[in-house]
Amino acid sequence: IPVMFGGFSSTYYDRELIERPEVDYVVRGDSTEEPVLQLMQHICGRPGAPALADIPNLTWRGPDGTVHVNEIGYSPANLDNVLIDYSYVVKAVARYRDLASFVPFKGWLGYPITAALSVRGCTHGCRTCGGSAAAFSALHNRRRPAYRAPENLAQDIRNIARFSKGPVFILGDIRQAGPEYADRFLTAIAGYRGPVILELFDAADRQFIERVAAAIPNWTLEISMETHSDEVRAAFGRPYKNSSIEDTMRYALETGVQRLDLFFMIGLPKQDYQSVMDTIDYCEHLMRDLDKGSPRRLIPFIW
């Protein structure tokens, strides 16, 4: 049975993986739908299937053990041809009468979260992120982000809602492609009552937050502040100030966000022990002074 690896880590470690006798193929890059299709056609011996040397993004080992690393030639400019279709999981569960084998992770049935993909690539350069603009350029041959049409993104969420009542996490800040993209998406999704999780990569004004709350009232917001220190955050690659992001949090809480998750990190540039302890104190300030309601909606995480 051929064994294939793919994904961000596999792209970075493709040479190490292909040296393992258990591994037959590594498909590199952030978009592997077409290369995997070609590889499956080759493995199945389909007439007209490409040779291994002609399949883009592929790292493979020849019969004599020689490792071949094909160029990452498949990196689509947009995601309009990509469909994250969860319906096959539902059909498979019904067909095989086996739910346990298709649960993606432990505890999923209690919190059946799914994902909708707005973008591959990023406009930011955060130092530790494997999905930063620099990482996408160096590893995946992606010079600029590829976006899914906002109307298609909204339809993806509605499709998921046909079989799942759990939250849908929109991967990527919907403002990355510009205000028109965000406005088109919010127009297309308006009236949706299911739970939706948004993430923001920097501060947002009151008008945008109110627009979100009106379109998807059952929403959760995630913000990765990384640190309480403006200096450390700037060194990490996020230039916004505490004052502006606190305003964003305040707008979200005032407009009825269901939950506000804040993420902080340890080990950042210019960060020391005292800075980490000050971040913990800052979390206390946010929980005490911004989130005064009950039950608590502002939840900080640090690792």
Coordinates of C-alpha atoms in Angstrom, one line a residue:
I1 CA 0.0 0.0 0.0
P2 CA 1.6 3.3 -1.0
V3 CA 2.2 5.7 1.9
M4 CA 1.9 9.4 1.2
F5 CA 2.6 12.4 3.4
G6 CA 1.5 16.0 2.9
G7 CA 1.1 19.3 4.8
F8 CA 3.2 22.1 6.1
S9 CA 5.6 20.0 8.2
S10 CA 5.9 17.4 5.5
T11 CA 6.8 20.1 3.0
Y12 CA 9.6 21.3 5.3
Y13 CA 10.9 17.8 6.1
D14 CA 10.3 16.1 2.7
R15 CA 13.9 14.9 2.3
E16 CA 13.9 13.4 5.8
L17 CA 10.6 11.7 5.2
I18 CA 11.4 10.2 1.8
E19 CA 14.5 8.6 3.2
R20 CA 12.3 6.5 5.5
P21 CA 11.6 3.1 3.8
E22 CA 8.0 3.3 4.9
V23 CA 7.3 6.5 3.0
D24 CA 6.7 6.4 -0.8
Y25 CA 5.6 9.9 -1.6
V26 CA 5.6 13.4 -0.1
V27 CA 3.3 16.0 -1.7
R28 CA 4.6 19.5 -0.9
G29 CA 3.0 22.9 -1.0
D30 CA -0.2 24.4 0.4
S31 CA -2.4 23.3 -2.4
T32 CA -2.1 19.6 -3.3
E33 CA -5.5 18.7 -4.7
E34 CA -4.3 18.5 -8.3
P35 CA -0.9 16.8 -7.6
V36 CA -2.7 14.2 -5.4
L37 CA -5.2 13.5 -8.2
Q38 CA -2.4 13.0 -10.7
L39 CA -0.5 10.8 -8.3
M40 CA -3.5 8.6 -7.7
Q41 CA -4.1 8.4 -11.5
H42 CA -0.4 7.2 -11.9
I43 CA -0.7 4.7 -9.1
C44 CA -3.9 3.3 -10.5
G45 CA -2.4 3.0 -14.0
R46 CA -5.0 5.2 -15.6
P47 CA -4.4 5.7 -19.4
G48 CA -2.7 9.0 -20.0
A49 CA -1.6 9.4 -16.4
P50 CA 1.5 11.5 -15.9
A51 CA 4.9 10.0 -15.0
L52 CA 6.1 10.6 -11.5
A53 CA 8.7 13.1 -12.8
D54 CA 5.9 15.2 -14.3
I55 CA 3.7 15.5 -11.2
P56 CA 4.2 18.9 -9.6
N57 CA 5.0 19.3 -5.9
L58 CA 6.0 15.7 -5.6
T59 CA 9.0 14.3 -3.7
W60 CA 9.6 10.6 -4.6
R61 CA 12.1 7.8 -4.6
G62 CA 12.9 5.9 -7.8
P63 CA 13.4 2.1 -8.1
D64 CA 17.1 2.5 -7.6
G65 CA 16.6 4.5 -4.4
T66 CA 17.4 7.9 -6.0
V67 CA 15.4 10.8 -4.4
H68 CA 13.7 13.1 -6.8
V69 CA 12.2 16.5 -5.8
N70 CA 9.9 17.9 -8.4
E71 CA 9.3 21.7 -8.6
I72 CA 6.3 23.1 -6.7
G73 CA 4.5 24.1 -9.9
Y74 CA 1.0 23.9 -8.6
S75 CA 0.1 27.0 -6.5
P76 CA -3.3 28.3 -7.7
A77 CA -4.0 32.0 -7.6
N78 CA -7.4 31.5 -6.0
L79 CA -9.4 28.8 -4.1
D80 CA -12.6 28.9 -6.2
N81 CA -11.9 25.3 -7.4
V82 CA -11.4 24.0 -3.8
L83 CA -14.4 22.5 -1.9
I84 CA -14.1 21.3 1.7
D85 CA -17.0 18.8 1.5
Y86 CA -17.8 17.2 4.8
S87 CA -20.8 15.3 3.4
Y88 CA -18.6 12.4 2.5
V89 CA -18.0 11.8 6.2
V90 CA -21.7 11.6 6.9
K91 CA -22.3 9.3 4.0
A92 CA -19.4 7.1 5.1
V93 CA -20.7 6.8 8.6
A94 CA -24.1 5.8 7.3
R95 CA -22.6 3.3 4.8
Y96 CA -20.3 1.5 7.2
R97 CA -22.4 2.1 10.4
D98 CA -19.2 3.2 12.0
L99 CA -19.1 6.6 13.7
A100 CA -16.0 6.1 15.9
S101 CA -13.6 5.7 12.9
F102 CA -14.6 9.0 11.4
V103 CA -14.4 11.3 14.5
P104 CA -11.5 13.6 13.7
F105 CA -10.3 14.0 17.3
K106 CA -11.2 13.0 20.9
G107 CA -14.0 15.0 22.2
W108 CA -15.2 16.2 18.8
L109 CA -18.7 14.8 19.4
G110 CA -19.1 17.1 22.4
Y111 CA -17.8 20.1 20.4
P112 CA -18.2 19.3 16.7
I113 CA -16.2 22.1 15.3
T114 CA -15.6 22.3 11.5
A115 CA -13.6 24.7 9.3
A116 CA -14.3 26.9 6.3
L117 CA -11.3 28.1 4.3
S118 CA -11.1 31.7 3.3
V119 CA -7.4 31.9 2.2
R120 CA -4.1 30.1 1.7
G121 CA -1.2 32.4 2.4
C122 CA -0.9 35.4 4.6
T123 CA -0.1 39.1 4.4
H124 CA 1.7 39.2 7.8
G125 CA 5.2 38.2 8.8
C126 CA 4.9 36.9 12.4
R127 CA 8.3 35.5 13.4
T128 CA 7.2 32.0 14.7
C129 CA 4.4 31.3 12.3
G130 CA 4.7 28.5 9.8
G131 CA 2.0 30.2 7.9
S132 CA 3.6 33.6 7.6
A133 CA 4.1 35.4 4.3
A134 CA 7.8 34.5 4.3
A135 CA 7.1 30.8 5.1
F136 CA 4.5 30.5 2.3
S137 CA 7.0 32.1 -0.1
A138 CA 10.0 30.0 0.9
L139 CA 8.2 26.6 1.3
H140 CA 5.1 26.7 -0.9
N141 CA 6.1 28.9 -3.8
R142 CA 3.2 31.2 -2.9
R143 CA 4.1 34.9 -3.5
R144 CA 0.6 36.3 -2.6
P145 CA -2.4 34.9 -0.8
A146 CA -5.1 32.9 -2.6
Y147 CA -8.6 33.7 -1.6
R148 CA -11.9 31.9 -1.9
A149 CA -14.7 34.0 -3.3
P150 CA -16.6 35.4 -0.4
E151 CA -19.9 34.2 -1.7
N152 CA -18.5 30.7 -2.0
L153 CA -17.2 30.9 1.5
A154 CA -20.6 31.8 2.8
Q155 CA -22.2 28.9 0.9
D156 CA -19.5 26.6 2.4
I157 CA -20.8 27.5 5.9
R158 CA -24.4 27.0 4.9
N159 CA -23.5 23.6 3.4
I160 CA -21.8 22.5 6.7
A161 CA -24.9 23.6 8.6
R162 CA -27.0 21.1 6.7
F163 CA -25.6 18.2 8.8
S164 CA -23.8 19.9 11.7
K165 CA -25.0 22.3 14.4
G166 CA -21.5 22.9 15.7
P167 CA -19.4 26.0 15.2
V168 CA -17.7 26.7 11.9
F169 CA -14.3 28.3 12.2
I170 CA -13.4 30.6 9.3
L171 CA -9.7 30.2 8.7
G172 CA -8.0 33.5 8.0
D173 CA -9.0 37.1 8.7
I174 CA -11.8 38.0 6.3
R175 CA -10.3 41.5 6.0
Q176 CA -7.0 40.3 4.5
A177 CA -8.3 40.7 0.9
G178 CA -9.6 44.2 1.7
P179 CA -12.8 45.8 2.9
E180 CA -14.8 44.9 -0.2
Y181 CA -14.1 41.2 0.3
A182 CA -15.2 41.4 4.0
D183 CA -18.4 43.3 3.0
R184 CA -19.3 40.9 0.3
F185 CA -18.9 37.9 2.7
L186 CA -21.0 39.6 5.4
T187 CA -23.7 40.4 2.9
A188 CA -23.7 36.8 1.6
I189 CA -23.8 35.2 5.1
A190 CA -26.3 37.7 6.6
G191 CA -29.1 36.0 8.4
Y192 CA -27.1 32.9 9.3
R193 CA -28.0 31.8 12.8
G194 CA -25.5 29.0 13.4
P195 CA -22.3 29.5 15.5
V196 CA -19.4 31.0 13.6
I197 CA -15.8 31.7 14.8
L198 CA -13.9 34.6 13.3
E199 CA -10.2 35.5 13.8
L200 CA -8.7 38.9 13.5
F201 CA -5.0 39.6 12.8
D202 CA -5.1 43.2 14.0
A203 CA -7.5 45.8 15.4
A204 CA -10.9 46.5 13.9
D205 CA -13.1 49.6 14.2
R206 CA -16.6 49.7 15.7
Q207 CA -18.3 49.8 12.4
F208 CA -16.8 46.6 11.3
I209 CA -17.6 44.8 14.5
E210 CA -21.2 46.0 14.4
R211 CA -21.4 44.8 10.8
V212 CA -20.2 41.3 11.9
A213 CA -22.6 41.2 14.8
A214 CA -25.6 42.1 12.6
A215 CA -24.7 39.5 10.0
I216 CA -23.8 36.5 12.2
P217 CA -25.2 37.2 15.7
N218 CA -24.0 33.8 17.1
W219 CA -20.3 34.6 16.7
T220 CA -17.1 34.0 18.6
L221 CA -14.0 36.1 18.1
E222 CA -10.4 34.9 18.4
I223 CA -7.4 37.3 18.6
S224 CA -3.8 36.4 19.0
M225 CA -2.3 39.3 21.0
E226 CA 0.8 37.2 21.8
T227 CA 1.9 39.6 24.5
H228 CA 0.8 42.6 26.6
S229 CA 3.9 44.5 25.4
D230 CA 3.6 46.8 22.4
E231 CA 7.4 46.5 21.9
V232 CA 7.5 42.7 22.1
R233 CA 4.5 42.4 19.8
A234 CA 6.1 44.7 17.2
A235 CA 9.3 42.7 17.3
F236 CA 7.2 39.5 16.8
G237 CA 5.6 41.0 13.7
R238 CA 2.3 42.4 14.9
P239 CA 2.4 46.2 14.9
Y240 CA -0.9 47.1 16.6
K241 CA -1.1 48.7 20.0
N242 CA -2.9 47.5 23.2
S243 CA -5.2 50.6 23.1
S244 CA -6.5 49.7 19.6
I245 CA -7.0 46.0 20.2
E246 CA -8.7 46.7 23.6
D247 CA -11.1 49.0 21.7
T248 CA -11.8 46.1 19.4
M249 CA -12.5 43.8 22.3
R250 CA -14.8 46.3 23.9
Y251 CA -16.8 46.7 20.7
A252 CA -17.2 42.9 20.4
L253 CA -18.4 42.5 24.0
E254 CA -20.8 45.4 23.6
T255 CA -22.3 44.0 20.5
G256 CA -22.9 40.6 22.0
V257 CA -20.1 38.4 21.0
Q258 CA -20.7 34.9 22.4
R259 CA -17.1 34.4 23.4
L260 CA -13.8 36.2 23.0
D261 CA -10.7 34.1 23.0
L262 CA -7.3 35.8 23.5
F263 CA -4.0 34.0 22.8
F264 CA -0.6 34.8 24.3
M265 CA 2.8 33.2 23.8
I266 CA 6.1 32.6 25.7
G267 CA 9.4 32.8 23.9
L268 CA 9.0 35.8 21.8
P269 CA 11.7 38.3 20.7
K270 CA 12.7 40.8 23.4
Q271 CA 10.6 38.9 25.9
D272 CA 12.0 37.9 29.3
Y273 CA 10.7 36.3 32.5
Q274 CA 9.3 39.6 33.9
S275 CA 7.6 40.3 30.6
V276 CA 5.8 37.0 30.8
M277 CA 4.6 37.6 34.3
D278 CA 3.4 41.1 33.3
T279 CA 1.4 39.4 30.5
I280 CA -0.4 37.3 33.2
D281 CA -1.2 40.5 35.1
Y282 CA -2.5 42.0 31.9
C283 CA -4.8 39.1 31.4
E284 CA -6.2 39.8 34.9
H285 CA -6.8 43.4 34.0
L286 CA -8.7 42.4 30.8
M287 CA -10.9 39.9 32.6
R288 CA -11.6 42.4 35.5
D289 CA -12.0 45.6 33.6
L290 CA -13.3 44.7 30.1
D291 CA -15.5 41.6 30.8
K292 CA -17.8 42.6 33.6
G293 CA -20.8 40.5 32.6
S294 CA -21.8 37.0 33.7
P295 CA -21.1 34.4 32.5
R296 CA -17.6 35.4 31.5
R297 CA -16.9 35.7 27.8
L298 CA -13.3 36.9 27.6
I299 CA -11.0 33.9 28.0
P300 CA -7.2 34.2 27.8
F301 CA -4.8 31.4 26.9
I302 CA -1.0 31.5 27.3
W303 CA 1.6 28.9 26.3

